[in-house]
Tab-separated table of C-alpha atoms in Angstrom:
chain	number	residue	atom	x	y	z
A	1	MET	CA	-11.824	32.719	-4.614
A	2	SER	CA	-9.688	35.042	-7.662
A	3	GLU	CA	-9.756	35.176	-11.454
A	4	ASN	CA	-5.996	35.386	-10.940
A	5	ASN	CA	-5.915	32.460	-9.720
A	6	ILE	CA	-7.593	30.481	-12.670
A	7	ASP	CA	-5.097	29.353	-14.863
A	8	SER	CA	-6.747	28.225	-17.648
A	9	GLY	CA	-10.207	29.382	-20.037
A	10	GLN	CA	-11.392	26.157	-19.562
A	11	ALA	CA	-11.043	26.062	-15.542
A	12	ALA	CA	-12.619	29.516	-15.218
A	13	THR	CA	-15.762	28.379	-17.648
A	14	THR	CA	-16.044	25.455	-14.482
A	15	TYR	CA	-15.276	27.796	-11.572
A	16	GLN	CA	-18.505	30.065	-12.942
A	17	ASN	CA	-20.237	26.810	-13.913
A	18	ALA	CA	-19.369	25.313	-10.488
A	19	GLY	CA	-23.039	25.249	-8.500
A	20	ARG	CA	-24.488	23.992	-11.177
A	21	ILE	CA	-22.304	21.083	-12.372
A	22	PHE	CA	-22.243	19.931	-8.461
A	23	LYS	CA	-26.058	20.440	-8.543
A	24	SER	CA	-26.759	18.095	-11.740
A	25	PHE	CA	-23.994	16.065	-10.250
A	26	PHE	CA	-25.866	14.902	-7.127
A	27	GLU	CA	-28.927	14.994	-8.661
A	28	GLU	CA	-27.592	12.227	-11.262
A	29	ILE	CA	-26.217	9.860	-7.905
A	30	GLY	CA	-29.223	10.245	-6.581
A	31	ASN	CA	-31.456	8.549	-9.508
A	32	VAL	CA	-29.526	5.838	-8.147
A	33	ILE	CA	-29.029	6.287	-4.840
A	34	VAL	CA	-31.406	6.773	-1.927
A	35	GLY	CA	-30.277	9.459	0.864
A	36	GLN	CA	-27.240	8.817	2.279
A	37	ASN	CA	-26.100	12.810	1.044
A	38	ARG	CA	-23.720	13.651	3.647
A	39	VAL	CA	-21.615	10.062	2.443
A	40	VAL	CA	-21.801	10.737	-1.032
A	41	GLU	CA	-20.298	14.566	-0.305
A	42	GLU	CA	-17.593	12.782	1.757
A	43	ILE	CA	-16.823	10.652	-1.224
A	44	ILE	CA	-16.865	13.188	-3.394
A	45	ILE	CA	-14.625	15.750	-1.079
A	46	SER	CA	-11.759	13.225	-0.993
A	47	ILE	CA	-11.950	12.582	-4.545
A	48	LEU	CA	-11.772	16.594	-5.153
A	49	CYS	CA	-8.872	16.529	-2.635
A	50	GLU	CA	-6.904	13.670	-4.312
A	51	GLY	CA	-6.846	11.746	-1.586
A	52	HIS	CA	-8.338	8.630	-0.734
A	53	ALA	CA	-11.503	7.395	1.472
A	54	LEU	CA	-12.376	4.508	3.230
A	55	VAL	CA	-15.671	3.541	3.464
A	56	GLU	CA	-17.157	1.509	6.646
A	57	SER	CA	-21.161	0.353	7.519
A	58	ASN	CA	-23.139	-2.979	8.193
A	59	PRO	CA	-23.281	-5.384	5.305
A	60	GLY	CA	-26.233	-4.286	3.135
A	61	LEU	CA	-26.245	-0.599	3.205
A	62	GLY	CA	-25.473	0.300	-0.425
A	63	LYS	CA	-21.370	1.010	0.236
A	64	THR	CA	-20.991	-0.908	-3.383
A	65	LEU	CA	-23.309	0.168	-5.014
A	66	MET	CA	-22.904	4.281	-4.185
A	67	ILE	CA	-18.917	3.704	-5.444
A	68	SER	CA	-19.788	2.152	-8.375
A	69	THR	CA	-22.125	5.347	-9.337
A	70	ILE	CA	-20.272	8.030	-8.295
A	71	SER	CA	-17.779	5.795	-10.743
A	72	LYS	CA	-20.003	5.597	-13.306
A	73	ALA	CA	-20.959	10.049	-12.929
A	74	MET	CA	-17.610	10.810	-13.800
A	75	ASN	CA	-17.479	9.028	-16.288
A	76	LEU	CA	-14.160	7.292	-15.317
A	77	LYS	CA	-12.569	4.077	-15.600
A	78	PHE	CA	-13.371	1.584	-12.531
A	79	SER	CA	-12.507	-1.403	-11.214
A	80	ARG	CA	-12.955	-3.625	-8.416
A	81	ILE	CA	-10.923	-5.440	-6.064
A	82	GLN	CA	-12.994	-8.327	-4.451
A	83	CYS	CA	-10.190	-8.648	-1.022
A	84	THR	CA	-10.447	-12.351	0.317
A	85	PRO	CA	-7.308	-14.085	2.335
A	86	ASP	CA	-5.802	-15.352	-0.806
A	87	LEU	CA	-5.203	-12.454	-2.693
A	88	MET	CA	-1.898	-12.239	-3.736
A	89	PRO	CA	0.373	-8.193	-4.410
A	90	SER	CA	0.620	-9.134	-7.817
A	91	ASP	CA	-2.973	-9.879	-7.932
A	92	ILE	CA	-3.606	-6.247	-7.705
A	93	THR	CA	-0.676	-4.431	-9.308
A	94	GLY	CA	-0.286	-6.920	-12.440
A	95	THR	CA	2.809	-9.090	-13.107
A	96	ASN	CA	5.395	-9.610	-16.005
A	97	MET	CA	3.819	-13.207	-17.929
A	98	ILE	CA	6.254	-14.841	-20.689
A	99	GLN	CA	4.800	-14.315	-24.433
A	100	GLU	CA	6.297	-15.328	-27.295
A	101	LYS	CA	7.312	-13.413	-29.910
A	102	ASP	CA	9.132	-13.915	-33.823
A	103	ASN	CA	10.140	-17.326	-31.877
A	104	LYS	CA	11.399	-15.324	-29.336
A	105	LYS	CA	10.450	-15.355	-25.403
A	106	GLU	CA	10.034	-12.119	-23.491
A	107	PHE	CA	8.091	-10.435	-20.851
A	108	LYS	CA	5.834	-8.169	-20.857
A	109	PHE	CA	3.743	-6.998	-17.975
A	110	GLU	CA	0.289	-7.185	-17.488
A	111	PRO	CA	-1.165	-4.469	-15.587
A	112	GLY	CA	-3.440	-5.581	-12.773
A	113	PRO	CA	-7.233	-3.715	-11.741
A	114	VAL	CA	-5.567	-1.108	-9.687
A	115	PHE	CA	-4.759	0.390	-13.032
A	116	ALA	CA	-7.758	2.420	-12.612
A	117	ASN	CA	-9.219	6.043	-12.403
A	118	ILE	CA	-11.905	4.623	-9.490
A	119	VAL	CA	-10.244	1.158	-7.268
A	120	LEU	CA	-12.023	0.016	-5.200
A	121	ALA	CA	-11.006	-2.364	-2.512
A	122	ASP	CA	-14.006	-4.234	-1.339
A	123	GLU	CA	-13.910	-5.806	2.361
A	124	ILE	CA	-10.140	-4.243	2.086
A	125	ASN	CA	-9.573	-5.719	5.633
A	126	ARG	CA	-9.683	-9.510	4.340
A	127	ALA	CA	-6.801	-8.954	2.579
A	128	SER	CA	-3.199	-10.103	4.113
A	129	PRO	CA	-0.776	-7.493	5.321
A	130	LYS	CA	1.453	-8.445	2.523
A	131	THR	CA	-1.307	-7.815	-0.446
A	132	GLN	CA	-2.802	-4.614	1.598
A	133	SER	CA	0.800	-2.856	1.217
A	134	ALA	CA	0.697	-3.360	-2.076
A	135	LEU	CA	-1.732	-0.782	-2.432
A	136	LEU	CA	0.611	1.832	-0.252
A	137	GLU	CA	2.820	2.791	-2.782
A	138	ALA	CA	-0.012	3.312	-5.456
A	139	MET	CA	-1.523	5.289	-2.457
A	140	GLN	CA	0.573	7.658	-2.051
A	141	GLU	CA	2.981	7.302	-5.158
A	142	LYS	CA	0.320	7.365	-7.683
A	143	GLN	CA	2.895	5.170	-9.321
A	144	VAL	CA	3.168	0.921	-9.459
A	145	THR	CA	6.701	-0.964	-8.940
A	146	VAL	CA	6.794	-4.012	-10.312
A	147	GLY	CA	10.347	-5.320	-10.412
A	148	ASN	CA	12.538	-3.339	-11.539
A	149	ASP	CA	9.999	-1.181	-14.015
A	150	THR	CA	8.219	1.374	-12.406
A	151	PHE	CA	4.352	2.171	-13.707
A	152	LEU	CA	2.316	5.630	-13.387
A	153	LEU	CA	-1.096	5.634	-12.695
A	154	ASP	CA	-3.158	7.491	-14.836
A	155	ARG	CA	-4.451	10.730	-13.242
A	156	PRO	CA	-6.949	11.301	-11.877
A	157	PHE	CA	-6.319	8.157	-8.860
A	158	PHE	CA	-8.981	7.150	-6.045
A	159	ILE	CA	-9.120	4.314	-3.554
A	160	LEU	CA	-12.026	3.599	-2.368
A	161	ALA	CA	-11.891	1.218	0.260
A	162	THR	CA	-14.354	-0.595	2.044
A	163	GLN	CA	-14.590	-2.993	5.634
A	164	ASN	CA	-17.654	-4.605	7.681
A	165	PRO	CA	-16.197	-3.198	10.987
A	166	ILE	CA	-18.983	-6.667	12.701
A	167	GLU	CA	-17.323	-9.280	11.214
A	168	MET	CA	-13.852	-9.762	12.874
A	169	GLU	CA	-13.547	-13.407	12.118
A	170	GLY	CA	-10.711	-13.878	9.462
A	171	THR	CA	-9.821	-10.451	8.760
A	172	TYR	CA	-6.877	-8.621	9.335
A	173	PRO	CA	-7.079	-4.954	10.834
A	174	LEU	CA	-5.325	-1.981	8.173
A	175	PRO	CA	-2.177	-1.092	9.964
A	176	GLU	CA	-2.302	2.570	11.595
A	177	ALA	CA	0.882	3.302	8.596
A	178	GLN	CA	-2.006	2.301	5.863
A	179	LEU	CA	-5.225	4.307	7.425
A	180	ASP	CA	-2.924	7.025	7.874
A	181	ARG	CA	-3.375	7.373	3.978
A	182	PHE	CA	-7.037	7.459	3.880
A	183	LEU	CA	-7.983	11.392	4.034
A	184	LEU	CA	-11.297	10.201	5.496
A	185	LYS	CA	-13.237	7.166	7.031
A	186	VAL	CA	-16.563	7.921	6.051
A	187	LEU	CA	-19.581	5.790	8.178
A	188	VAL	CA	-22.773	5.008	6.597
A	189	ASP	CA	-25.921	4.588	8.885
A	190	TYR	CA	-29.423	3.420	8.610
A	191	PRO	CA	-31.605	4.188	5.921
A	192	THR	CA	-34.498	6.501	7.983
A	193	TYR	CA	-37.497	4.977	7.445
A	194	GLU	CA	-39.019	7.117	4.095
A	195	GLU	CA	-35.442	6.265	2.298
A	196	GLU	CA	-36.142	2.737	3.105
A	197	MET	CA	-39.487	2.839	1.481
A	198	GLU	CA	-38.255	4.704	-1.517
A	199	ILE	CA	-35.359	1.905	-1.324
A	200	ILE	CA	-37.865	-1.025	-2.113
A	201	ASN	CA	-40.110	0.722	-4.164
A	202	ARG	CA	-37.176	1.859	-6.320
A	203	TYR	CA	-35.530	-1.616	-6.308
A	204	THR	CA	-38.379	-3.913	-6.908
A	205	LYS	CA	-39.547	-2.815	-10.365
A	206	SER	CA	-38.463	-4.342	-13.256
A	207	GLU	CA	-35.462	-2.072	-14.455
A	208	ALA	CA	-33.013	-0.905	-12.110
A	209	PRO	CA	-32.680	3.147	-12.293
A	210	LYS	CA	-28.883	3.906	-14.264
A	211	ILE	CA	-26.721	6.624	-14.516
A	212	THR	CA	-27.541	8.498	-17.979
A	213	LYS	CA	-24.901	11.228	-17.881
A	214	GLY	CA	-21.763	12.006	-15.915
A	215	LEU	CA	-18.881	14.423	-15.248
A	216	ASP	CA	-16.011	14.261	-17.794
A	217	LYS	CA	-12.611	13.838	-16.706
A	218	SER	CA	-11.123	16.928	-17.828
A	219	THR	CA	-13.960	18.408	-15.715
A	220	LEU	CA	-13.022	16.347	-12.765
A	221	LEU	CA	-9.448	17.836	-12.522
A	222	ASP	CA	-10.331	21.425	-13.086
A	223	LEU	CA	-12.663	21.141	-9.840
A	224	GLN	CA	-9.128	19.431	-8.340
A	225	LYS	CA	-7.212	22.417	-9.387
A	226	LEU	CA	-9.929	24.810	-8.300
A	227	THR	CA	-10.157	23.154	-4.837
A	228	ARG	CA	-7.084	23.991	-3.617
A	229	GLN	CA	-7.524	27.805	-4.715
A	230	VAL	CA	-10.360	28.193	-2.111
A	231	PRO	CA	-9.076	30.944	0.315
A	232	ILE	CA	-9.200	29.934	3.868
A	233	SER	CA	-8.519	32.391	6.825
A	234	GLU	CA	-5.626	32.344	9.135
A	235	GLU	CA	-7.045	32.038	11.918
A	236	LEU	CA	-9.202	29.319	10.786
A	237	LYS	CA	-5.873	27.312	9.740
A	238	GLN	CA	-5.140	28.362	13.457
A	239	ARG	CA	-8.345	26.775	14.283
A	240	VAL	CA	-7.321	23.193	12.896
A	241	LEU	CA	-3.795	23.724	14.309
A	242	SER	CA	-5.575	23.878	17.732
A	243	ILE	CA	-7.531	20.659	17.221
A	244	VAL	CA	-5.099	18.519	15.045
A	245	SER	CA	-2.716	19.597	18.026
A	246	MET	CA	-5.421	18.776	20.902
A	247	THR	CA	-5.307	15.346	19.771
A	248	ARG	CA	-1.565	14.822	20.893
A	249	LYS	CA	-2.343	16.667	24.330
A	250	ASP	CA	-5.275	15.127	25.524
A	251	LYS	CA	-3.634	11.890	27.357
A	252	GLU	CA	-7.035	10.932	29.232
A	253	HIS	CA	-8.831	10.104	26.084
A	254	ILE	CA	-6.496	9.449	23.140
A	255	GLU	CA	-3.256	7.610	23.912
A	256	TYR	CA	-2.250	8.614	20.079
A	257	GLY	CA	-3.500	11.721	18.204
A	258	ALA	CA	-3.130	13.038	14.776
A	259	SER	CA	0.268	13.880	12.634
A	260	PRO	CA	0.309	17.153	10.477
A	261	ARG	CA	-1.068	14.928	7.611
A	262	ALA	CA	-4.444	15.395	9.384
A	263	SER	CA	-3.878	19.236	9.190
A	264	ILE	CA	-3.313	19.271	5.550
A	265	GLY	CA	-6.487	16.836	4.740
A	266	LEU	CA	-8.514	19.083	6.840
A	267	ILE	CA	-8.045	22.397	5.625
A	268	LEU	CA	-8.118	20.357	1.974
A	269	ALA	CA	-11.064	18.265	3.050
A	270	ALA	CA	-12.612	22.299	4.241
A	271	LYS	CA	-11.883	23.840	0.828
A	272	ALA	CA	-13.855	21.035	-0.994
A	273	ARG	CA	-16.764	21.495	0.968
A	274	ALA	CA	-17.095	25.141	0.478
A	275	LEU	CA	-16.578	24.953	-3.367
A	276	ILE	CA	-19.430	21.828	-3.251
A	277	GLN	CA	-21.875	24.535	-1.237
A	278	GLY	CA	-21.137	26.925	-3.605
A	279	ARG	CA	-18.984	29.192	-1.306
A	280	ASN	CA	-15.482	30.704	-2.246
A	281	PHE	CA	-14.161	30.867	1.333
A	282	VAL	CA	-14.154	28.558	4.695
A	283	SER	CA	-16.033	28.293	7.763
A	284	LYS	CA	-15.768	27.453	10.697
A	285	GLU	CA	-18.278	24.828	9.892
A	286	ASP	CA	-16.387	23.677	7.628
A	287	ILE	CA	-13.425	22.909	9.353
A	288	ASP	CA	-15.640	21.414	12.253
A	289	SER	CA	-17.995	19.213	9.699
A	290	MET	CA	-14.957	17.661	8.440
A	291	ALA	CA	-13.112	17.472	11.596
A	292	TYR	CA	-14.619	14.108	12.118
A	293	PRO	CA	-14.005	11.743	8.806
A	294	VAL	CA	-10.406	12.944	8.743
A	295	LEU	CA	-9.852	12.638	12.122
A	296	ARG	CA	-11.336	9.223	13.767
A	297	HIS	CA	-9.368	6.609	11.956
A	298	ARG	CA	-6.336	8.814	13.006
A	299	LEU	CA	-6.700	8.515	16.752
A	300	ILE	CA	-5.799	5.126	18.784
A	301	LEU	CA	-7.981	6.097	22.201
A	302	THR	CA	-6.549	5.458	25.609
A	303	PHE	CA	-7.790	1.545	27.241
A	304	GLU	CA	-10.134	3.468	30.051
A	305	ALA	CA	-11.478	5.838	27.174
A	306	GLU	CA	-12.183	2.744	25.130
A	307	ARG	CA	-13.289	0.488	28.391
A	308	SER	CA	-15.956	3.596	28.905
A	309	GLY	CA	-17.490	3.239	25.555
A	310	MET	CA	-15.981	6.458	24.297
A	311	THR	CA	-16.164	6.424	19.857
A	312	PRO	CA	-13.489	8.772	18.407
A	313	ASP	CA	-16.192	10.525	17.421
A	314	GLN	CA	-16.621	11.268	20.971
A	315	ALA	CA	-13.685	12.173	21.754
A	316	ILE	CA	-13.126	14.430	18.232
A	317	GLU	CA	-16.192	16.319	19.606
A	318	GLU	CA	-15.323	17.092	22.707
A	319	ILE	CA	-11.834	18.864	21.188
A	320	ILE	CA	-14.276	21.170	19.180
A	321	LYS	CA	-15.835	21.905	22.071
A	322	LYS	CA	-12.648	23.309	24.017
A	323	VAL	CA	-11.069	24.314	21.100
A	324	LYS	CA	-12.437	28.394	20.539
């Protein structure tokens, strides 16, 4: 990465100290979260790319704790929305309230929980489609419109949504248009035996572990700028396009492939992964590794592929093998 691309003294300092910043940051999160290094890294990648992440796992695997811990480690304003079928759009965006002032009544906007830096939409598939759509403008435009007024959201802004894949009763699957607005779909797996033993030891003591220091907002904004400046070769750009294009051509397994938004997302995610791992260039490994979280929620498999037990990750793996 060229120093000429760095547009301020503070950003230059952040670039030079990026390795130490990430090492300290991940160690701090590790004081609370046991294992799940890949999951934490992918959530951070989403944040560095100014994207949103959908986190999916079975119940009890620490999705909510993980997201709230990351927000504390970044010293950002955090809010949580517990999605339920009776949740209304105004419960998310806020609403105009009548207030009396100088013997006159006037409307005043009361911001909802979406006015934060990191918003956890817990069990997002429990909210009705009308309420889910209230997040669309915030996710895409970084603003909220209530009545005739538009309110800009504070930067940085991220939606980190969770959903439970095994409980389908009383849920509303996310529409494809909203799924496409999530940069990554992150899958959380069960911990290993050793990790679960450490979880037991750590969380059965009198005091739960805490975050003691964090990443300040200005440093995070600099890291977001630096992410976009990580160089990528034309050859790797072509690899990205080949992978995404093949999702549209593999009619045997994939009914609907990924959009150009996936191509943009895959390149940005690969750049962020390179920056986190201390490299000033994107590698083939970055592309192939990030193809799974970028593409898995953007593919609709054919009926025959689903009937045979194929998963989106398996379809992506087959495509990566075919791309030279």
